[in-house]
XYZ file of N, CA and C in Angstrom:
711
model
N -10.518 -22.069 -7.162
C -9.709 -21.197 -7.446
C -8.734 -20.754 -6.373
N -7.313 -20.758 -6.521
C -6.408 -20.444 -5.439
C -6.614 -18.896 -5.173
N -6.787 -18.307 -4.101
C -6.782 -16.942 -3.905
C -5.452 -16.286 -4.249
N -5.643 -15.001 -4.926
C -4.201 -14.320 -4.860
C -3.455 -14.019 -3.458
N -4.457 -13.778 -2.713
C -3.791 -13.435 -1.230
C -4.757 -14.080 -0.249
N -4.344 -14.829 0.666
C -5.069 -15.389 1.689
C -4.452 -15.396 3.043
N -4.946 -14.586 3.865
C -4.494 -14.720 5.395
C -5.446 -15.284 6.221
N -4.830 -16.241 6.950
C -5.643 -17.113 7.879
C -5.246 -16.905 9.626
N -6.155 -16.474 10.195
C -5.962 -16.225 11.581
C -4.599 -15.202 11.989
N -4.415 -14.253 11.094
C -3.323 -13.251 11.379
C -3.541 -12.439 12.696
N -2.806 -12.271 13.472
C -2.795 -11.564 14.639
C -1.574 -10.878 15.261
N -1.555 -9.569 15.983
C -0.645 -9.060 16.688
C -1.308 -8.743 18.096
N -0.698 -9.274 18.937
C -1.028 -9.066 20.292
C -1.293 -7.674 20.681
N -2.502 -7.486 21.073
C -3.079 -5.886 21.457
C -3.150 -4.964 20.509
N -2.901 -5.399 19.018
C -3.187 -4.375 18.189
C -4.043 -4.772 16.920
N -3.897 -6.363 16.646
C -4.864 -6.745 15.481
C -5.426 -8.014 16.005
N -6.669 -8.048 16.022
C -7.514 -9.289 16.393
C -7.241 -10.484 15.453
N -7.440 -11.676 15.811
C -7.364 -12.768 14.734
C -8.107 -12.460 13.547
N -7.518 -12.499 12.348
C -8.173 -11.880 11.127
C -7.950 -12.890 10.111
N -8.980 -13.122 9.242
C -8.898 -13.828 8.074
C -9.351 -12.963 6.932
N -8.521 -13.037 5.546
C -8.712 -12.039 4.668
C -8.566 -12.755 3.379
N -9.225 -12.453 2.329
C -8.986 -13.164 0.975
C -8.992 -12.018 -0.101
N -8.044 -12.025 -1.091
C -8.351 -11.255 -2.195
C -8.170 -12.402 -3.269
N -9.320 -12.475 -4.185
C -9.360 -13.782 -5.023
C -9.050 -13.152 -6.390
N -9.050 -11.675 -6.484
C -8.539 -11.461 -7.913
C -7.640 -9.936 -7.691
N -7.004 -9.697 -8.727
C -6.406 -8.270 -8.692
C -7.189 -7.174 -8.612
N -6.541 -6.240 -8.107
C -7.470 -4.831 -7.862
C -6.906 -4.090 -6.869
N -7.414 -2.836 -6.473
C -7.048 -1.865 -5.633
C -8.046 -2.023 -4.243
N -7.453 -2.332 -3.324
C -8.142 -2.448 -2.102
C -7.804 -1.201 -1.187
N -8.767 -0.425 -0.750
C -8.393 0.784 0.227
C -8.601 0.178 1.760
N -7.749 0.377 2.570
C -7.702 -0.070 3.843
C -7.862 1.404 4.784
N -9.075 1.419 5.462
C -9.338 2.619 5.977
C -9.704 2.311 7.376
N -9.759 3.568 8.262
C -10.132 3.361 9.796
C -9.478 4.639 10.439
N -10.052 4.933 11.565
C -9.610 6.092 12.279
C -8.121 5.711 12.900
N -7.432 6.759 13.407
C -6.138 6.650 14.014
C -6.237 5.427 14.921
N -5.127 4.539 14.891
C -5.012 3.666 15.942
C -6.086 2.401 15.617
N -6.691 2.433 14.432
C -7.605 1.413 14.217
C -7.175 -0.100 14.005
N -5.883 -0.050 13.441
C -5.160 -1.348 13.014
C -4.720 -1.434 11.703
N -4.781 -0.419 10.915
C -4.507 -0.262 9.433
C -3.043 -0.704 9.196
N -2.057 0.014 9.770
C -0.674 -0.445 9.747
C -0.358 -1.820 10.166
N -0.907 -2.162 11.356
C -0.801 -3.430 11.936
C -1.271 -4.478 10.891
N -2.319 -4.410 10.345
C -2.763 -5.492 9.342
C -1.974 -5.501 8.261
N -1.452 -4.452 7.549
C -0.432 -4.513 6.421
C 1.005 -5.097 6.951
N 1.258 -4.818 8.109
C 2.584 -5.416 8.639
C 2.590 -6.770 8.789
N 1.357 -7.226 9.496
C 1.039 -8.713 9.668
C 0.876 -9.462 8.258
N 0.256 -8.824 7.294
C 0.084 -9.554 5.982
C 1.638 -9.611 5.300
N 2.495 -8.648 5.598
C 3.947 -8.649 5.030
C 4.665 -9.537 5.935
N 4.321 -10.065 7.147
C 5.199 -10.900 7.885
C 6.423 -10.067 8.686
N 6.147 -8.863 8.746
C 7.123 -8.178 9.391
C 6.822 -8.289 11.009
N 5.417 -8.188 11.357
C 5.039 -8.287 12.564
C 3.832 -9.280 12.567
N 4.050 -10.617 13.116
C 2.811 -11.407 13.055
C 3.126 -12.433 14.328
N 2.165 -12.320 15.252
C 2.222 -13.394 16.528
C 1.505 -14.469 16.136
N 0.503 -14.567 15.355
C -0.199 -15.886 14.925
C -0.600 -15.771 13.404
N -0.927 -17.049 12.902
C -1.535 -16.889 11.628
C -0.585 -17.209 10.447
N -1.159 -17.344 9.163
C -0.390 -17.496 8.036
C -0.747 -16.656 6.850
N 0.022 -16.572 5.888
C -0.190 -15.643 4.681
C 0.140 -16.517 3.582
N -0.663 -16.613 2.648
C -0.273 -17.317 1.415
C -0.671 -16.419 0.144
N 0.278 -16.309 -0.820
C 0.146 -15.766 -2.011
C 0.216 -16.730 -3.398
N -1.068 -16.787 -3.927
C -1.142 -17.536 -5.111
C -0.767 -19.098 -4.749
N -0.999 -19.436 -3.480
C -0.735 -20.884 -3.026
C 0.462 -20.838 -2.475
N 1.455 -20.154 -2.372
C 2.545 -20.162 -1.741
C 2.589 -19.574 -0.473
N 3.167 -20.147 0.674
C 3.346 -19.451 2.048
C 4.490 -18.659 2.017
N 4.035 -17.495 2.371
C 5.031 -16.297 2.404
C 6.319 -16.573 3.357
N 5.941 -17.241 4.462
C 6.951 -17.541 5.617
C 7.967 -18.484 5.188
N 7.551 -19.292 4.197
C 8.397 -20.381 3.694
C 9.415 -19.907 2.454
N 8.958 -18.743 1.985
C 9.597 -18.266 0.726
C 11.075 -17.855 1.049
N 11.997 -18.210 0.035
C 13.300 -17.659 0.210
C 13.361 -16.127 -0.019
N 14.305 -15.303 0.517
C 14.323 -14.024 0.337
C 13.986 -13.431 -1.055
N 14.638 -13.955 -2.191
C 14.645 -13.503 -3.431
C 13.122 -13.716 -3.998
N 12.666 -15.067 -3.594
C 11.143 -15.278 -4.094
C 10.185 -14.429 -3.333
N 10.444 -14.293 -2.170
C 9.352 -13.144 -1.280
C 9.563 -11.876 -1.950
N 10.560 -11.478 -2.539
C 10.290 -10.188 -3.237
C 9.568 -10.228 -4.528
N 9.407 -11.234 -4.915
C 8.367 -11.556 -6.185
C 6.973 -11.578 -5.620
N 7.033 -12.165 -4.466
C 5.659 -12.546 -3.897
C 4.838 -11.070 -3.462
N 5.636 -10.446 -2.616
C 5.065 -9.154 -1.892
C 6.151 -8.048 -1.918
N 5.681 -6.891 -1.571
C 6.609 -5.842 -1.032
C 5.624 -4.779 -0.150
N 6.593 -4.184 0.631
C 5.840 -3.427 1.659
C 6.550 -1.972 1.662
N 5.425 -1.124 1.741
C 6.074 0.448 1.670
C 5.665 0.875 2.981
N 6.472 1.250 3.931
C 6.018 1.796 5.270
C 5.679 3.258 5.021
N 4.996 3.566 6.266
C 4.399 4.983 6.283
C 5.422 6.014 6.431
N 6.545 5.631 7.265
C 7.744 6.458 7.231
C 8.436 6.704 5.894
N 8.815 8.021 5.744
C 9.540 8.316 4.416
C 11.042 8.745 5.050
N 11.390 8.306 6.107
C 12.916 8.916 6.650
C 13.943 7.968 6.153
N 14.777 8.580 5.652
C 15.974 7.753 4.949
C 17.220 8.596 5.245
N 18.151 8.111 6.155
C 19.412 8.750 6.626
C 20.478 8.337 5.852
N 20.350 7.350 4.936
C 21.736 6.759 4.269
C 21.948 7.877 3.093
N 23.179 8.399 2.944
C 23.510 9.155 1.754
C 23.691 8.118 0.395
N 22.678 7.656 0.184
C 22.696 6.789 -1.038
C 21.894 7.230 -2.021
N 22.221 7.089 -3.418
C 21.690 7.607 -4.545
C 20.337 7.166 -4.639
N 19.360 8.003 -5.245
C 17.986 7.468 -5.416
C 18.036 6.048 -6.228
N 18.788 6.285 -7.162
C 18.736 4.986 -8.204
C 19.198 3.676 -7.403
N 20.169 3.747 -6.497
C 20.526 2.745 -5.861
C 19.441 2.387 -4.630
N 18.823 3.238 -4.338
C 17.780 2.638 -3.455
C 16.624 2.027 -4.115
N 16.291 2.377 -5.393
C 15.422 1.540 -6.065
C 15.708 0.189 -6.384
N 17.101 0.033 -6.840
C 17.737 -1.338 -6.967
C 17.619 -2.151 -6.017
N 17.416 -1.557 -4.702
C 17.222 -2.485 -3.355
C 15.986 -3.330 -3.519
N 15.222 -2.870 -4.290
C 13.723 -3.764 -4.387
C 13.796 -4.945 -5.305
N 15.097 -5.026 -5.964
C 15.329 -6.147 -7.086
C 15.965 -7.447 -6.203
N 15.445 -8.666 -6.658
C 16.035 -9.897 -6.073
C 17.425 -10.199 -6.674
N 17.622 -9.371 -7.787
C 18.966 -9.576 -8.728
C 19.217 -8.311 -9.568
N 20.280 -8.156 -9.922
C 20.726 -6.843 -10.754
C 19.961 -6.842 -12.003
N 19.305 -5.393 -12.235
C 18.588 -5.455 -13.319
C 18.463 -3.747 -13.600
N 19.553 -3.148 -14.216
C 19.706 -1.811 -14.505
C 18.366 -1.364 -15.350
N 18.062 -2.174 -16.319
C 16.960 -1.686 -17.160
C 15.763 -1.406 -16.414
N 15.435 -2.249 -15.550
C 14.359 -1.969 -14.725
C 14.289 -0.855 -13.730
N 15.539 -0.593 -13.273
C 15.839 0.557 -12.464
C 15.276 1.944 -13.297
N 15.959 1.884 -14.663
C 15.712 3.022 -15.364
C 14.311 3.116 -15.743
N 13.801 2.028 -15.906
C 12.179 2.091 -16.290
C 11.366 2.657 -15.196
N 11.655 2.420 -13.891
C 11.063 2.835 -12.939
C 11.430 4.552 -12.781
N 12.676 4.829 -12.935
C 13.098 6.312 -12.787
C 12.126 7.168 -13.843
N 12.063 6.532 -14.882
C 11.149 7.286 -16.041
C 9.681 7.092 -15.663
N 9.167 6.161 -15.213
C 7.705 6.025 -14.830
C 7.505 6.849 -13.615
N 8.336 7.133 -12.734
C 8.181 7.918 -11.693
C 8.777 9.522 -11.710
N 9.086 9.719 -12.933
C 9.784 11.082 -13.261
C 10.745 11.582 -12.432
N 11.806 10.575 -12.000
C 13.064 10.710 -11.280
C 14.165 11.164 -11.740
N 14.146 11.386 -12.936
C 15.371 11.502 -13.654
C 16.367 12.559 -13.067
N 15.650 13.764 -12.710
C 16.786 14.702 -12.113
C 17.263 14.556 -10.677
N 16.628 13.442 -10.280
C 16.916 13.014 -8.761
C 17.659 11.764 -8.664
N 17.764 11.075 -9.688
C 18.279 9.488 -9.612
C 19.877 9.634 -9.131
N 20.608 10.477 -9.219
C 21.803 10.444 -8.847
C 22.197 11.228 -7.466
N 21.173 11.880 -6.846
C 21.234 12.514 -5.644
C 21.001 11.564 -4.313
N 21.543 11.977 -3.300
C 21.488 11.120 -2.209
C 19.977 11.168 -1.684
N 19.368 10.212 -1.349
C 18.003 10.274 -1.050
C 17.681 11.044 0.415
N 18.938 11.104 1.346
C 18.661 11.946 2.486
C 18.719 13.455 2.261
N 18.831 13.932 1.100
C 18.895 15.339 0.444
C 17.649 15.495 -0.268
N 16.676 14.667 -0.369
C 15.462 14.896 -1.051
C 14.481 15.222 -0.141
N 13.375 16.001 -0.660
C 12.278 16.246 0.014
C 11.508 15.163 0.528
N 10.562 15.096 1.303
C 9.678 13.957 1.673
C 8.916 13.460 0.745
N 8.211 14.222 -0.112
C 7.495 13.827 -1.191
C 8.416 13.228 -2.173
N 9.730 13.466 -2.437
C 10.562 12.878 -3.490
C 10.895 11.844 -3.062
N 11.297 11.570 -1.860
C 11.517 10.346 -1.100
C 10.421 9.233 -1.168
N 9.218 9.754 -1.223
C 7.926 9.038 -1.246
C 8.138 8.168 -2.786
N 8.378 9.025 -3.679
C 8.319 8.645 -4.943
C 9.444 7.466 -5.383
N 10.538 7.744 -4.608
C 11.723 6.695 -4.702
C 11.289 5.462 -3.919
N 10.769 5.573 -2.928
C 10.304 4.346 -2.194
C 9.304 3.403 -2.953
N 8.415 4.302 -3.421
C 7.432 3.597 -4.203
C 7.851 3.024 -5.267
N 8.884 3.509 -6.066
C 9.594 2.825 -7.120
C 10.269 1.633 -6.683
N 10.902 1.625 -5.376
C 11.539 0.448 -4.921
C 10.316 -0.746 -4.523
N 9.241 -0.327 -4.150
C 8.284 -1.278 -3.880
C 7.825 -1.837 -5.220
N 7.742 -1.238 -6.330
C 7.417 -1.737 -7.450
C 8.243 -2.590 -8.235
N 9.647 -2.409 -7.858
C 10.873 -2.996 -8.622
C 10.749 -4.430 -9.112
N 10.299 -5.277 -8.163
C 10.283 -6.750 -8.492
C 8.986 -7.091 -9.066
N 8.055 -6.339 -9.411
C 6.715 -6.570 -9.979
C 6.099 -7.608 -9.081
N 5.746 -7.386 -7.734
C 5.414 -8.442 -6.799
C 3.736 -8.660 -7.088
N 3.374 -9.867 -6.588
C 2.047 -10.383 -6.860
C 1.065 -9.452 -5.851
N 1.699 -9.067 -4.675
C 0.873 -8.257 -3.762
C 1.684 -7.081 -3.359
N 1.173 -5.787 -3.529
C 1.805 -4.523 -2.991
C 1.103 -4.270 -1.682
N 1.805 -3.901 -0.342
C 1.053 -3.645 0.731
C 1.823 -2.244 0.893
N 0.908 -1.225 0.869
C 1.241 0.346 0.921
C 0.765 0.977 1.966
N 1.562 1.309 3.048
C 1.078 2.253 4.085
C 1.314 3.740 3.772
N -0.103 4.451 3.696
C -0.036 5.605 3.259
C 0.662 6.092 2.132
N 0.405 5.490 0.922
C 1.253 5.834 -0.235
C 0.898 7.140 -0.771
N -0.292 7.720 -0.364
C -0.538 9.156 -0.954
C -0.215 10.273 -0.101
N 0.110 9.818 1.257
C 0.547 11.042 1.994
C 1.751 11.701 1.562
N 2.079 12.875 1.732
C 3.156 13.853 1.551
C 3.320 14.037 0.034
N 2.143 13.710 -0.756
C 2.322 13.940 -2.296
C 1.515 15.193 -2.619
N 1.918 15.907 -3.596
C 1.137 17.046 -4.216
C 0.051 16.339 -4.941
N -0.945 17.236 -5.454
C -2.289 16.687 -6.038
C -1.729 15.938 -7.383
N -0.761 16.285 -8.292
C -0.560 15.636 -9.360
C 0.106 14.237 -9.099
N 0.797 14.011 -8.010
C 1.366 12.815 -7.484
C 0.421 11.837 -6.748
N -0.614 12.471 -6.433
C -1.755 11.555 -5.779
C -2.434 11.007 -6.995
N -2.868 11.638 -7.934
C -3.440 11.159 -9.332
C -2.564 10.203 -10.074
N -1.402 10.667 -10.127
C -0.314 9.870 -10.834
C -0.109 8.504 -10.202
N -0.126 8.518 -8.824
C 0.142 7.087 -8.080
C -0.811 6.305 -8.437
N -2.188 6.772 -8.113
C -3.418 5.848 -8.242
C -3.287 5.414 -9.723
N -3.010 6.310 -10.798
C -2.923 5.817 -12.205
C -1.837 4.698 -12.454
N -0.720 4.843 -11.651
C 0.271 3.677 -11.858
C -0.078 2.604 -10.982
N -0.741 2.546 -9.972
C -1.292 1.403 -9.294
C -2.413 0.671 -10.283
N -3.199 1.461 -10.750
C -4.135 0.894 -11.784
C -3.574 0.083 -12.906
N -2.326 0.939 -13.386
C -1.772 0.043 -14.470
C -1.030 -1.152 -13.990
N -0.591 -1.194 -12.866
C 0.170 -2.378 -12.281
C -0.950 -3.534 -12.167
N -2.154 -3.300 -11.615
C -3.180 -4.329 -11.528
C -3.512 -4.839 -12.840
N -3.598 -3.812 -13.773
C -4.171 -4.311 -15.160
C -2.809 -5.074 -16.046
N -1.719 -4.660 -16.021
C -0.701 -5.186 -16.612
C -0.104 -6.538 -15.942
N -0.024 -6.492 -14.576
C 0.578 -7.548 -13.984
C -0.236 -8.350 -13.099
N -1.533 -8.128 -13.016
C -2.522 -8.961 -12.404
C -2.243 -8.895 -10.751
N -1.713 -7.867 -10.124
C -1.479 -7.858 -8.783
C -2.555 -7.259 -7.968
N -2.576 -7.585 -6.595
C -3.437 -6.997 -5.638
C -2.670 -5.903 -4.975
N -3.366 -4.807 -4.718
C -3.012 -3.595 -4.044
C -3.790 -3.465 -2.911
N -3.066 -3.476 -1.658
C -3.851 -2.903 -0.416
C -3.194 -1.758 0.259
N -3.831 -0.629 0.215
C -3.276 0.414 0.624
C -3.986 1.281 1.631
N -3.406 1.606 2.911
C -3.976 2.663 3.644
C -4.084 3.936 3.162
N -5.390 4.436 3.507
C -5.987 5.963 2.890
C -6.446 6.298 4.078
N -6.104 7.720 4.028
C -6.731 8.725 5.154
C -7.891 9.579 4.487
N -7.500 9.993 3.251
C -8.708 10.835 2.910
C -9.909 10.020 2.213
N -10.904 9.980 2.841
C -12.097 9.327 2.321
C -12.529 9.520 1.122
N -12.202 10.704 0.532
C -12.514 11.057 -0.818
C -11.808 10.490 -2.051
N -10.688 9.851 -1.380
C -9.722 9.238 -2.310
C -10.256 7.784 -2.672
N -10.995 7.281 -1.829
C -11.287 5.818 -1.904
C -12.014 5.457 -3.067
N -12.900 6.356 -3.643
C -13.699 5.986 -4.742
C -13.203 5.438 -5.937
N -11.963 5.550 -6.190
C -11.212 4.884 -7.246
C -10.836 3.639 -7.102
N -10.978 3.111 -5.768
C -10.477 1.793 -5.468
C -11.741 0.762 -5.715
N -11.282 -0.378 -5.831
C -12.506 -1.601 -6.201
C -13.130 -2.121 -4.707
N -12.442 -1.835 -3.846
C -12.907 -2.545 -2.451
C -12.520 -1.830 -1.439
N -13.009 -1.753 -0.189
C -12.638 -1.148 1.014
C -12.715 -1.997 2.084
N -11.744 -1.988 2.987
C -11.795 -2.708 4.275
C -11.840 -1.591 5.377
N -12.660 -1.616 6.110
C -12.694 -0.632 7.342
C -12.185 -1.390 8.743
N -11.363 -0.755 9.333
C -10.867 -1.289 10.468
C -11.424 -0.495 11.676
N -11.630 -1.010 12.925
C -11.879 -0.187 14.108
C -11.522 -1.175 15.199
N -10.848 -0.592 16.178
C -10.505 -1.403 17.166
C -9.692 -2.803 17.142
N -8.708 -2.599 16.059
C -7.935 -3.717 15.671
C -8.559 -4.825 14.917
N -9.781 -4.593 14.381
C -10.643 -5.689 13.779
C -11.079 -5.154 12.369
N -11.222 -5.949 11.564
C -12.084 -5.640 10.134
C -13.457 -5.565 10.744
N -14.280 -4.592 10.541
C -15.594 -4.357 10.944
C -16.503 -4.212 9.498
N -15.959 -3.900 8.502
C -16.806 -3.970 6.982
C -15.935 -4.072 6.033
N -16.371 -4.574 4.959
C -15.669 -5.064 3.875
C -16.772 -5.152 2.614
N -16.254 -4.024 1.616
C -17.353 -3.912 0.630
C -16.893 -2.730 -0.329
N -17.713 -2.401 -1.333
C -17.491 -1.580 -2.286
C -17.490 -0.143 -1.844
N -16.423 0.543 -2.160
C -16.226 1.812 -1.707
C -17.248 2.788 -1.588
N -18.237 2.836 -2.556
C -19.226 3.809 -2.466
C -20.293 3.512 -1.349
N -20.701 2.159 -1.189
C -21.446 1.715 -0.302
C -20.807 1.847 1.145
N -19.576 1.652 1.201
C -18.931 1.834 2.622
C -19.049 3.334 2.938
N -18.854 4.380 2.123
C -18.922 5.630 2.464
C -20.217 6.108 2.972
N -21.322 5.221 2.646
C -22.670 5.847 3.179
C -23.207 4.799 4.089
N -22.282 4.050 4.717
C -22.604 3.042 5.668
C -22.581 3.687 7.151
N -23.481 2.918 7.959
C -23.510 3.318 9.233
C -22.142 2.823 10.193
N -21.628 1.592 9.467
C -20.075 1.277 10.030
C -19.379 2.144 10.025
N -19.020 2.967 8.955
C -18.159 3.993 8.726
C -18.469 5.270 9.630
N -19.839 5.508 9.622
C -19.940 6.784 10.435
C -19.722 6.371 11.868
N -19.980 5.296 12.334
C -19.823 4.993 13.829
C -18.183 4.841 14.015
N -17.478 4.114 13.074
C -16.155 4.202 13.425
C -15.178 5.558 13.425
N -15.520 6.318 12.430
C -15.001 7.726 12.298
C -15.774 8.744 13.217
N -16.912 8.472 13.544
C -17.890 9.482 14.400
C -18.052 10.640 13.554
N -18.212 10.490 12.201
C -18.587 11.481 11.139
C -19.771 10.996 10.447
N -20.506 12.018 9.729
C -21.575 11.572 8.764
C -21.569 12.557 7.607
N -22.356 12.099 6.632
C -22.251 12.646 5.252
C -23.177 14.007 5.313
N -22.619 15.008 4.948
C -23.263 16.288 4.801
C -23.370 16.915 3.406
N -24.268 16.650 2.448
C -23.991 17.167 1.087
C -23.057 16.423 0.434
N -21.934 17.207 0.086
C -20.796 16.497 -0.641
C -19.597 16.537 0.253
N -19.917 16.688 1.537
C -18.907 16.627 2.496
C -19.243 15.855 3.744
N -18.592 16.252 4.948
C -18.794 15.455 6.157
C -18.760 16.439 7.379
N -19.513 16.050 8.476
C -19.871 16.681 9.618
C -19.607 15.711 10.653
N -19.315 16.217 11.836
C -19.282 15.524 13.126
C -20.654 14.801 13.253
N -20.374 13.561 13.747
C -21.845 12.676 13.951
C -22.404 13.237 15.094
N -23.603 13.432 15.027
C -24.444 14.012 16.237
C -24.438 13.109 17.261
N -24.041 13.548 18.370
C -24.078 12.890 19.759
C -22.364 12.319 20.019
N -21.660 12.553 18.924
C -20.139 11.955 19.086
C -19.527 12.640 20.196
């Protein structure tokens, strides 16, 4: 069976060690690790934004060989930064995620992300959380096979954290896509299907979220340990 996502020897000098990774089916994958562990580097390498070595294939197609329009159907990347300086209407920013003009898809996403009051406003006049929703809509626009999302839950209020996770689950169920998302709040990863733990620029653990939360690998990487329903600094850290 051809993997939905297959990375072979991807690396970024000084930031991401040579890495192999496969996603054989659709689902939500949490990318976790302490600051500087390589989460963003992994996502950027998978997206081909920064890649010093290796190859990435999606459903058997090599991303590097795909034409720009086809590439938008294969993957999309949501950067951690929400800075937008262009005085462009939110509706038009969403449309930038499409390989060809499709007003009905833009309006569908405006409704899905509850952006109707903001659709005509310049994105540089929106709050950080509002810009996050606009950029999330842009990432969803082409219905890509793989969504690479860097901190998609940051800057969101509790309703939009839950709603974003709900929308992502809907995408995996409806379109059979794989979602890889970097997450800082460890309490959020329980809703994911799989967790990748990075430390020192390498994937050091890969497994089910609940098992990951109780693992020695996670405790060592973050220098914390479970205490009741919460966390405490690891003894001797």
